[in-house]
Structure formats: C-alpha cells, structure tokens
Amino acid sequence: MQAWAADNKSVSLRLDSEERCKFIKKTTREVESKTKHVSEYESSHGTKAKWTGKTVTTIEEWHWEFEVEYKLIAFCGSNPDQRTVLQGRTGKVEVITTSDKSPRPEVRVVPAESVNITWLLQTAADVKIDRNKKSCRTPRRNDQVERALSFFTSLHGWCGRVSNYFRSSVFPVQSLDKLDMSAINATGVFVPLVPLMLPAAGDEGGRGSLLPAKDQKAFIGEQARSLEAKLSALGKAFADEKKLVTGAEANILCALEHIKHIGERISHCVDYIEHMLEQQLIAAVGKELQPKDFGEYMQFHARRLFSADYAPKPFVYAIRRPDHCPEGVLTLEADVGDGQLEQPLQSIVSSVKANKPMYFSLGAATRAEFLGERFLHGAIQHQFSNVKDAKLRLTARARQFSSFILLVGKIASADTFEPTHAVIIQNKDDVLIPLLLETIPSAKAFRDAIESLSPEQQRFAKAFRAMQLESTLFALCVVEIKPQLERLLNLPPDGLTKEIRLTQDLMEMFITYQVPADLLSYDGREDRDLSYKLDAVKRNVKQIQDMVAEAKAKELEEKKQEAEYERARRRAERDEVVALTAVSDGCYGGAPLDMDTLSSARTMSFFPSSAATSSLSAALAPVATRSIAPISESVSKVAKVSQEVSAPEQVAQNENVAAMDADNDVDETVDIDYTQVPSTLDGKFDKHDKEGGVRPTTIKPSAVWRKKFQKALLAQPSEKSLGKDDLRSEKNKAFDLLDALSKSGALAFENVQLHIVILHTHCFDKSLLHTVTRDNVNPIEKVERTQLIIASVVHGQTPSKLIRENQRGRLTEFNGDLMADDFQ
C-alpha cells in the first residue's frame, strides 16, 4: 500500500461480504407437555381407579445452514483486481425454523463499504501547516488540518458502518447466550495523542517545542502493547473458530473502535488548541466581548480615525430657527438591549442649504414645495452570527407652547419626498416610533447570484435591485409651524414668537374648522408696525371664533327645541292613550272593541273639542314657532358665510393651479440627487468589499407607535398606543394643517429640516469571539473600511482627506486599496 501511495496512486480499504443460506433437512419431534391430566372412574364391579394422561405435541423443524464469507481488502486506484486481502474468513452456523420459509435470502451480496486512505499513507507522517498561505487562519483553521479532519471523519464513518454490519446483521444469527459481547471494545487501548507543548528549554522567552522523539516512541510503544494485550484477551474469549463470532471478528471490531477513538482524539486536540486561544483572548480583554462592546469601541475608534469635521456625530437635532430657543428635538436612538438608557445613533453626516426646492404631495392634485437645510446621514450597524448590536427607534419631543410637524417617508425621486406618515407634535408631546430593519443582499452576493443567468434575467434582477437600493433612503421631514404661520398671515419674522394664545387659536382654526388662511391673514399696508398687524389678525380670529360660537349656540338651542318637541309629542301620545281608555270604559262598559268601534272612538276623542287636542296644540305652537325662525336665520347666515369663504378658497385654488402649471416649467436639476447615493455606495462596496459582508438595509416605521402627552398644563402625563386608525387620523390632521399653511401648495415651506438616512449592516457569519479566534479576522479593520467608503460618498471626498494624519500609515498598510489615488 505504501508503494502504491508513493507512486501517487489512490489507495482504498473495502469490506466485501457475501451471505448464503441453504436448506439442510426437515425433522419431526414430539414434545410432552409438563401438565398431567388425572381422571378417576369406578368400574362395574364397584372398584375405583385412576387414569393419568399427558398432551404430546408434534413439532416440525426446518434446518438451514447460514454461511458468511467476508474479505477486508486494500486496492489501488479504481482497479479492484489490483488488491491485497488483509483479512478474510468464512463462518457457518445452523439455523432452525418452524416454517419452511428461508430465514435469509439464498444468496445476498452485501454492498461494499470502502474508504480512501491515500492521505494517511502520503501525508500523515509529515503534516506541516503553511502559515504563509492566505487560507491559513489559525492552528485549527487551515487547509492541512481541515484535510486531516475530513479524512478522519470519513474513516470514522467507515469504521462505524463496518462495525454496525457485523453487530446488527451477522452476529444476531448465532446464539450469543454463552458469549460476553460487551467485551468487544477498545477499552484499555492507549491513544498516543495529547495536546501537549513543552516550555522552551533554558530561555523562558523562547518558543515551546513538541515532545522529544524518545517520548513519542514510548507513546507509540504503549499503544502497541495495550492493543496486543486487548486482542489476545479477545482471542481467548471467542475461541470457537467455526461459527460467526470468533476471535477474528472481535479483533476487527476492536481495531475499528480504536481507529474511531484516534480520530475523535485528533479532533479534540485541535479544538482544545482553538479553545485555548479563545481563553487567552478573553483573559487579555478581561471578558467575553459582545456586539454592543464592539459597537462602543467603533465609536471610540471613529473619533481617532476621522478628522473633527468628518467624524460621526450623534443623531440629535434641535428643531429651531437661528438665534431662537428650540421648539423640540428629533433623535434616532439605538437600544442595545442591556437594560441601559438608549443612546443616539452615531452617523456620518453632511448638510447643505437647499438652493432648489423639493416637493411632497398633499393630495392627488396638490403638491407642496419646501426648501431649508438637508442632511445626509450614513450609518453602520454590526451583526455577528445573526445577532444585531442594537434596535433603532425614532423619538420626537416638543416643548411646552411649541409645535412642529414630523413627516416620515422616503425619497421617491431626485426632487420628491414621499411621506407615508405624518403627525403634529406640540405641547410636550413625546412620540416614539420603533423602526423595522431589513437587509438586502450585498453587492458581491448579488453579482455572484446573477452571474449564471441569461441577459434578460440579469436585466430584470438589476432593475429590481435598483428599486431596492432606492428604498433604503429613509427620510424625515420636520416643518416648523410658527415661521410658516408668520409668512402665511403676512406678519414679519418673529411676529408670533410671544403670541402663544394666538398661535394655538390659529392652529385650532386650521385643523378643527379648516378655515381658509385668507380670512385670517393681515392684508393692509406693509409699512404698519407689528402690533397693528397682530391686532388685525387677532380681530380676524375673533370674528371667526364669534361666528363659530354663535353657530354652536344655535345648534345647541336647536337641540334643546328638538328635545322639547319630542317630550311634547310623547306627552300627547300618552294623553291619547288615556282618552281612548276613558272612551272604552265609559261608552262601551269595558267590552272588547272591534276596529270600527276603535276608529270611531279615536275620531270622537281628537276632532271634537277635546282637552287633549287643545293641550297638544298649545304645547306645539310656540315650539314650532321658536324652531323654524332660528333655523331659517342660521341657514341664511351660513349661506352668507359660505359665500364669503368660498371666494378666497376659489382664489387659492386658482393660485394653486397656476403654481402647478408653473411647476411643469421648473428646472428639475437639484443640488444633490440623493437617489444616486445608494447605487454609488453599492458600486464602491462591489469593488472593495471582497468578503461581501456589507448589506444595504431598509428602514421602515413600525405599525404601532407610542405617544406620551399631557391633556392639560398641570395634568399628569398620559401614554397611549397609536395603531393603524390612529396613525391615519394623525396623518389627516397634519395634512390638513400643511394644506392650510401652504395655501394648498401655493406657498412654499422654508423652515424645514430634511434628514435622509442610509443604513448598512456589516454582517459576520460567526460570533465576535469566533470571528477573531477562528477566522483570524480583525473586525475593526473590516468595519473601518466600511466607514471610510460611506464617509467618502457622504462627504464627496477621498478617504485620505477624511482621516487624521497620524492614521495614514496604518490605513495604507491594512486598507491600502482605499488610499489609492484612483479612488474617487
């Protein structure tokens, strides 16, 4: 076999076995039962006697000869004729049955069990780990050890299958009552494998060494001695050489069991070395690191890596005008699940002042434009072994006597923001929005997946992926209400800063009653001072409030009149019943009334001068008079108000149509086309993310939000969940206010913050500890590369301009491809 292996030929072991069963004879025998039957009887002469009998059963038996012939052979290559028989034997045993059916097939050729042992003969004696190969990660994770473990795994399986054949198919045919089958094992056989490395001789700082050659020979000698003793003992326990279970089979099974132990010990030894490395890393750090610990370190690392202007910043933004106190705060928080307070998400951010407007729809035919400041955020999450380091949620809080509108959605095109949710946040409201994250395949995984598809299939997949990438643009739009109200009402800037009551009244007019802004705005001369303009607006608001109060009072009065009328009607019905009862008792003596009589009695009761009739008329006349007059007056006034209101609304609608027509001629170019950012990043990752671990991640708001609020200024805080219907109601209120503030799209929003968040998840297949110790991968360098790619796209700068000077040398060594001049 060694000669075959030396000639670079494949060598295999195989077990061939053939079973034969033939009929010998049929025998018949009688078997008496152990039960006696005793009968007493009396003869004709009067004498008594006993009769004893037994049951005799005739048994027919068929005798069979079961024979097994097996051979354990080694053969070269795929030629079974070039082989060597290592061991073979033929055993027989007689089998007796009580039927003429054969207990086994007449001839059965057992499927051969084979295993390739070329690696054992060619390599096992001289295994060396090539630490210079890229595939070599650790003493456990390298090509040489993987091939060794793969060989011993296959050998272990072959030994198990051969042993199982003898134990379950061959041995049960023979009677085993007098044999100690439990003795067939490898217990007591020494396994000469120990994960042992001796300290360096003399110099403690030197490298350790393996066992000396003489000790290794001693180990192997002990193995040979203990194995020989075990085989000798089995030969004595199974001395019969004619039957199926003999010393030869016992020795084969013992050797197979010992081979299995050797393979298991090798696996345990290399796993122990890997475990030792893990324990050393834990001892060096002080604890077993978790994903949240890695996230904390990456925040620290980013502060040292990037220069101050480009370093990641916490996602916490005050909603304010310049030189004003904040109206509220918007925060994107990360919950790592350790019971601690949520912390703001760190993001790489760039901001620009918009020169060209963007738009969002208020309805099917209305589109509002907005300017303001725009922020592009690039964020990274880490995922180890399918465990993410944090959950995200959006928090929006308003201060007392402050308000703003929050819109949540996505970027649909270069100049269009598409809101899916909206809510008005005011007076210490605190809205908590859980965010749902979903990853899509990385650029490398996508490229590998479509490589074998047809051109048509590839075009389809690429088109769908383009849509998926654009859906990763999660957008938040914050609209400040007071500045827009000032522009809407023709007031100077800061005109409503201290007008808290007026601001609240105006919002009520717009949200609850949807009053057109033209009925409330100042329309006098522009050179008037602020107080004069505010007084004019207050007078307009007061007039609308008085009209609303008057309408409410009239509605209340009408309800009272309707209730009084209903009471009078019911009282008249009771009087009618009483009158009919009196007629029945007085005129008819209590006899049952037929329909003609009842009709006559009812006529007699109502149309002659009846007390009930006069009473009902007296009660209903003033009610009818009081009811009809105010209703007519109210209808006329409402019609008048409708005419007054309809004119400004018509003007606003005409202006909106003109504005929408003008939009068709607007230059569609904008400062930044944010829809191109995901595809740009995808191209960068396709080039530099060789492992394919960076996956674009979509962000969507949860279906259930939480809202904390105070019903009154001194009331205790309350909390409620906002489900589907509540969110729809909140969106309708917000859109009604937006429609009023923009004059149905005719007036642009200027004090607006637009936050666009693009999130990527850096995924590692194993846990943080196993990534370092088993894959020999430093995740810091991998995530650092991801940070540099995202920062270069967000800021539009090459990585060399983003980092500190003292980091340049290290990055050139470990992430040199990012520092190349052609990385634009």
mmCIF file of C-alpha atoms in Angstrom, residues 414-584:
data_model
loop_
_atom_site.group_PDB
_atom_site.id
_atom_site.type_symbol
_atom_site.label_atom_id
_atom_site.label_comp_id
_atom_site.label_asym_id
_atom_site.label_seq_id
_atom_site.Cartn_x
_atom_site.Cartn_y
_atom_site.Cartn_z
ATOM 1 C CA ALA A 414 -34.454 63.494 -7.288
ATOM 2 C CA ASP A 415 -36.878 66.228 -6.195
ATOM 3 C CA THR A 416 -39.690 64.316 -4.475
ATOM 4 C CA PHE A 417 -40.143 63.315 -0.874
ATOM 5 C CA GLU A 418 -42.887 60.726 -0.379
ATOM 6 C CA PRO A 419 -44.346 60.822 3.151
ATOM 7 C CA THR A 420 -46.063 57.702 4.464
ATOM 8 C CA HIS A 421 -46.797 59.011 7.975
ATOM 9 C CA ALA A 422 -47.290 62.451 9.489
ATOM 10 C CA VAL A 423 -48.022 63.752 12.966
ATOM 11 C CA ILE A 424 -48.376 67.136 14.692
ATOM 12 C CA ILE A 425 -46.214 67.297 17.815
ATOM 13 C CA GLN A 426 -46.971 70.065 20.303
ATOM 14 C CA ASN A 427 -47.038 70.996 23.990
ATOM 15 C CA LYS A 428 -44.683 68.402 25.490
ATOM 16 C CA ASP A 429 -45.803 65.566 23.211
ATOM 17 C CA ASP A 430 -43.305 62.715 23.001
ATOM 18 C CA VAL A 431 -43.734 60.374 20.044
ATOM 19 C CA LEU A 432 -41.764 57.095 19.984
ATOM 20 C CA ILE A 433 -41.529 55.301 16.628
ATOM 21 C CA PRO A 434 -39.959 51.800 16.556
ATOM 22 C CA LEU A 435 -38.095 51.179 13.320
ATOM 23 C CA LEU A 436 -38.054 47.893 11.411
ATOM 24 C CA LEU A 437 -34.802 46.922 9.691
ATOM 25 C CA GLU A 438 -34.431 44.523 6.776
ATOM 26 C CA THR A 439 -31.235 43.746 4.885
ATOM 27 C CA ILE A 440 -30.920 43.035 1.181
ATOM 28 C CA PRO A 441 -28.066 41.030 -0.429
ATOM 29 C CA SER A 442 -24.638 42.604 -0.598
ATOM 30 C CA ALA A 443 -23.184 43.796 -3.891
ATOM 31 C CA LYS A 444 -20.894 40.761 -4.129
ATOM 32 C CA ALA A 445 -23.691 38.312 -3.288
ATOM 33 C CA PHE A 446 -25.922 39.893 -5.929
ATOM 34 C CA ARG A 447 -23.184 39.784 -8.559
ATOM 35 C CA ASP A 448 -22.422 36.128 -7.810
ATOM 36 C CA ALA A 449 -26.125 35.214 -7.870
ATOM 37 C CA ILE A 450 -26.849 36.646 -11.330
ATOM 38 C CA GLU A 451 -23.589 35.532 -12.928
ATOM 39 C CA SER A 452 -25.091 32.400 -14.494
ATOM 40 C CA LEU A 453 -28.422 33.991 -15.501
ATOM 41 C CA SER A 454 -29.388 34.917 -19.027
ATOM 42 C CA PRO A 455 -29.060 38.558 -20.163
ATOM 43 C CA GLU A 456 -32.831 39.033 -19.880
ATOM 44 C CA GLN A 457 -32.880 37.601 -16.373
ATOM 45 C CA GLN A 458 -29.918 39.758 -15.364
ATOM 46 C CA ARG A 459 -31.617 42.916 -16.612
ATOM 47 C CA PHE A 460 -34.725 42.034 -14.627
ATOM 48 C CA ALA A 461 -32.719 41.381 -11.458
ATOM 49 C CA LYS A 462 -30.721 44.605 -11.857
ATOM 50 C CA ALA A 463 -33.881 46.665 -12.347
ATOM 51 C CA PHE A 464 -35.434 45.197 -9.235
ATOM 52 C CA ARG A 465 -32.260 45.759 -7.233
ATOM 53 C CA ALA A 466 -32.199 49.405 -8.306
ATOM 54 C CA MET A 467 -35.635 49.791 -6.748
ATOM 55 C CA GLN A 468 -34.460 48.007 -3.591
ATOM 56 C CA LEU A 469 -31.449 50.297 -3.277
ATOM 57 C CA GLU A 470 -33.559 53.436 -3.600
ATOM 58 C CA SER A 471 -35.907 52.096 -0.926
ATOM 59 C CA THR A 472 -33.008 52.277 1.542
ATOM 60 C CA LEU A 473 -33.335 56.094 1.565
ATOM 61 C CA PHE A 474 -35.248 56.624 4.801
ATOM 62 C CA ALA A 475 -36.323 60.279 5.109
ATOM 63 C CA LEU A 476 -37.596 62.520 7.914
ATOM 64 C CA CYS A 477 -39.019 65.957 7.211
ATOM 65 C CA VAL A 478 -39.581 68.461 10.056
ATOM 66 C CA VAL A 479 -41.740 71.505 9.293
ATOM 67 C CA GLU A 480 -41.688 74.390 11.772
ATOM 68 C CA ILE A 481 -45.174 75.846 12.217
ATOM 69 C CA LYS A 482 -44.599 79.362 13.627
ATOM 70 C CA PRO A 483 -42.337 80.683 10.825
ATOM 71 C CA GLN A 484 -44.763 79.364 8.230
ATOM 72 C CA LEU A 485 -47.713 80.929 10.060
ATOM 73 C CA GLU A 486 -45.943 84.288 10.005
ATOM 74 C CA ARG A 487 -45.418 84.084 6.254
ATOM 75 C CA LEU A 488 -48.954 82.824 5.741
ATOM 76 C CA LEU A 489 -50.528 85.704 7.711
ATOM 77 C CA ASN A 490 -48.258 88.345 6.152
ATOM 78 C CA LEU A 491 -46.552 89.003 9.501
ATOM 79 C CA PRO A 492 -42.871 89.902 9.875
ATOM 80 C CA PRO A 493 -40.403 87.272 11.169
ATOM 81 C CA ASP A 494 -40.723 86.532 14.903
ATOM 82 C CA GLY A 495 -44.167 88.102 14.888
ATOM 83 C CA LEU A 496 -45.731 85.079 16.622
ATOM 84 C CA THR A 497 -42.812 84.234 18.885
ATOM 85 C CA LYS A 498 -44.538 85.525 22.015
ATOM 86 C CA GLU A 499 -48.134 85.144 20.811
ATOM 87 C CA ILE A 500 -48.802 81.760 22.368
ATOM 88 C CA ARG A 501 -52.595 82.020 22.618
ATOM 89 C CA LEU A 502 -52.900 83.419 19.117
ATOM 90 C CA THR A 503 -50.769 80.578 17.743
ATOM 91 C CA GLN A 504 -52.931 77.974 19.473
ATOM 92 C CA ASP A 505 -56.118 79.642 18.203
ATOM 93 C CA LEU A 506 -54.784 79.743 14.662
ATOM 94 C CA MET A 507 -53.888 76.047 14.729
ATOM 95 C CA GLU A 508 -57.377 75.256 16.004
ATOM 96 C CA MET A 509 -58.886 77.288 13.169
ATOM 97 C CA PHE A 510 -56.827 75.421 10.583
ATOM 98 C CA ILE A 511 -57.028 71.888 11.996
ATOM 99 C CA THR A 512 -60.522 71.731 13.510
ATOM 100 C CA TYR A 513 -62.536 74.100 11.320
ATOM 101 C CA GLN A 514 -60.278 74.256 8.226
ATOM 102 C CA VAL A 515 -60.766 77.995 7.918
ATOM 103 C CA PRO A 516 -59.101 79.477 4.797
ATOM 104 C CA ALA A 517 -55.989 81.468 5.619
ATOM 105 C CA ASP A 518 -57.230 84.477 3.643
ATOM 106 C CA LEU A 519 -59.945 85.076 6.274
ATOM 107 C CA LEU A 520 -57.297 85.374 8.999
ATOM 108 C CA SER A 521 -54.268 86.982 7.390
ATOM 109 C CA TYR A 522 -53.285 90.640 7.510
ATOM 110 C CA ASP A 523 -53.979 92.359 4.191
ATOM 111 C CA GLY A 524 -53.217 96.026 4.989
ATOM 112 C CA ARG A 525 -50.250 98.215 4.249
ATOM 113 C CA GLU A 526 -46.806 96.695 4.644
ATOM 114 C CA ASP A 527 -45.336 99.707 6.483
ATOM 115 C CA ARG A 528 -47.516 99.185 9.536
ATOM 116 C CA ASP A 529 -45.800 98.134 12.756
ATOM 117 C CA LEU A 530 -46.010 94.642 14.238
ATOM 118 C CA SER A 531 -48.598 95.433 16.916
ATOM 119 C CA TYR A 532 -51.002 96.834 14.347
ATOM 120 C CA LYS A 533 -50.665 93.730 12.157
ATOM 121 C CA LEU A 534 -51.133 91.415 15.131
ATOM 122 C CA ASP A 535 -54.242 93.305 16.198
ATOM 123 C CA ALA A 536 -55.656 92.908 12.727
ATOM 124 C CA VAL A 537 -55.009 89.164 12.786
ATOM 125 C CA LYS A 538 -56.487 88.879 16.270
ATOM 126 C CA ARG A 539 -59.614 90.713 15.123
ATOM 127 C CA ASN A 540 -59.972 88.321 12.222
ATOM 128 C CA VAL A 541 -59.524 85.341 14.532
ATOM 129 C CA LYS A 542 -62.025 86.828 16.985
ATOM 130 C CA GLN A 543 -64.628 87.263 14.276
ATOM 131 C CA ILE A 544 -64.284 83.644 13.205
ATOM 132 C CA GLN A 545 -64.391 82.486 16.824
ATOM 133 C CA ASP A 546 -67.534 84.562 17.457
ATOM 134 C CA MET A 547 -69.161 83.124 14.366
ATOM 135 C CA VAL A 548 -68.216 79.600 15.456
ATOM 136 C CA ALA A 549 -69.501 80.259 18.971
ATOM 137 C CA GLU A 550 -72.767 81.655 17.591
ATOM 138 C CA ALA A 551 -73.187 78.655 15.336
ATOM 139 C CA LYS A 552 -72.522 76.342 18.272
ATOM 140 C CA ALA A 553 -75.087 78.213 20.423
ATOM 141 C CA LYS A 554 -77.695 77.958 17.685
ATOM 142 C CA GLU A 555 -77.003 74.275 17.239
ATOM 143 C CA LEU A 556 -77.372 73.800 20.982
ATOM 144 C CA GLU A 557 -80.662 75.750 21.000
ATOM 145 C CA GLU A 558 -81.970 73.671 18.130
ATOM 146 C CA LYS A 559 -81.087 70.508 20.009
ATOM 147 C CA LYS A 560 -82.994 71.810 23.044
ATOM 148 C CA GLN A 561 -86.043 72.659 20.903
ATOM 149 C CA GLU A 562 -85.939 69.241 19.301
ATOM 150 C CA ALA A 563 -85.840 67.642 22.730
ATOM 151 C CA GLU A 564 -88.773 69.792 23.936
ATOM 152 C CA TYR A 565 -90.757 68.915 20.828
ATOM 153 C CA GLU A 566 -90.042 65.206 21.419
ATOM 154 C CA ARG A 567 -91.250 65.457 25.029
ATOM 155 C CA ALA A 568 -94.487 67.230 23.921
ATOM 156 C CA ARG A 569 -95.107 64.572 21.261
ATOM 157 C CA ARG A 570 -94.707 61.756 23.748
ATOM 158 C CA ARG A 571 -96.985 63.589 26.240
ATOM 159 C CA ALA A 572 -99.679 63.937 23.530
ATOM 160 C CA GLU A 573 -99.405 60.227 22.754
ATOM 161 C CA ARG A 574 -99.918 59.399 26.420
ATOM 162 C CA ASP A 575 -102.973 61.711 26.541
ATOM 163 C CA GLU A 576 -104.370 59.936 23.503
ATOM 164 C CA VAL A 577 -103.999 56.563 25.164
ATOM 165 C CA VAL A 578 -105.714 57.861 28.296
ATOM 166 C CA ALA A 579 -108.585 59.329 26.232
ATOM 167 C CA LEU A 580 -109.108 56.073 24.362
ATOM 168 C CA THR A 581 -109.132 54.144 27.593
ATOM 169 C CA ALA A 582 -111.751 56.504 29.061
ATOM 170 C CA VAL A 583 -113.958 56.145 25.997
ATOM 171 C CA SER A 584 -113.654 52.387 26.186
#
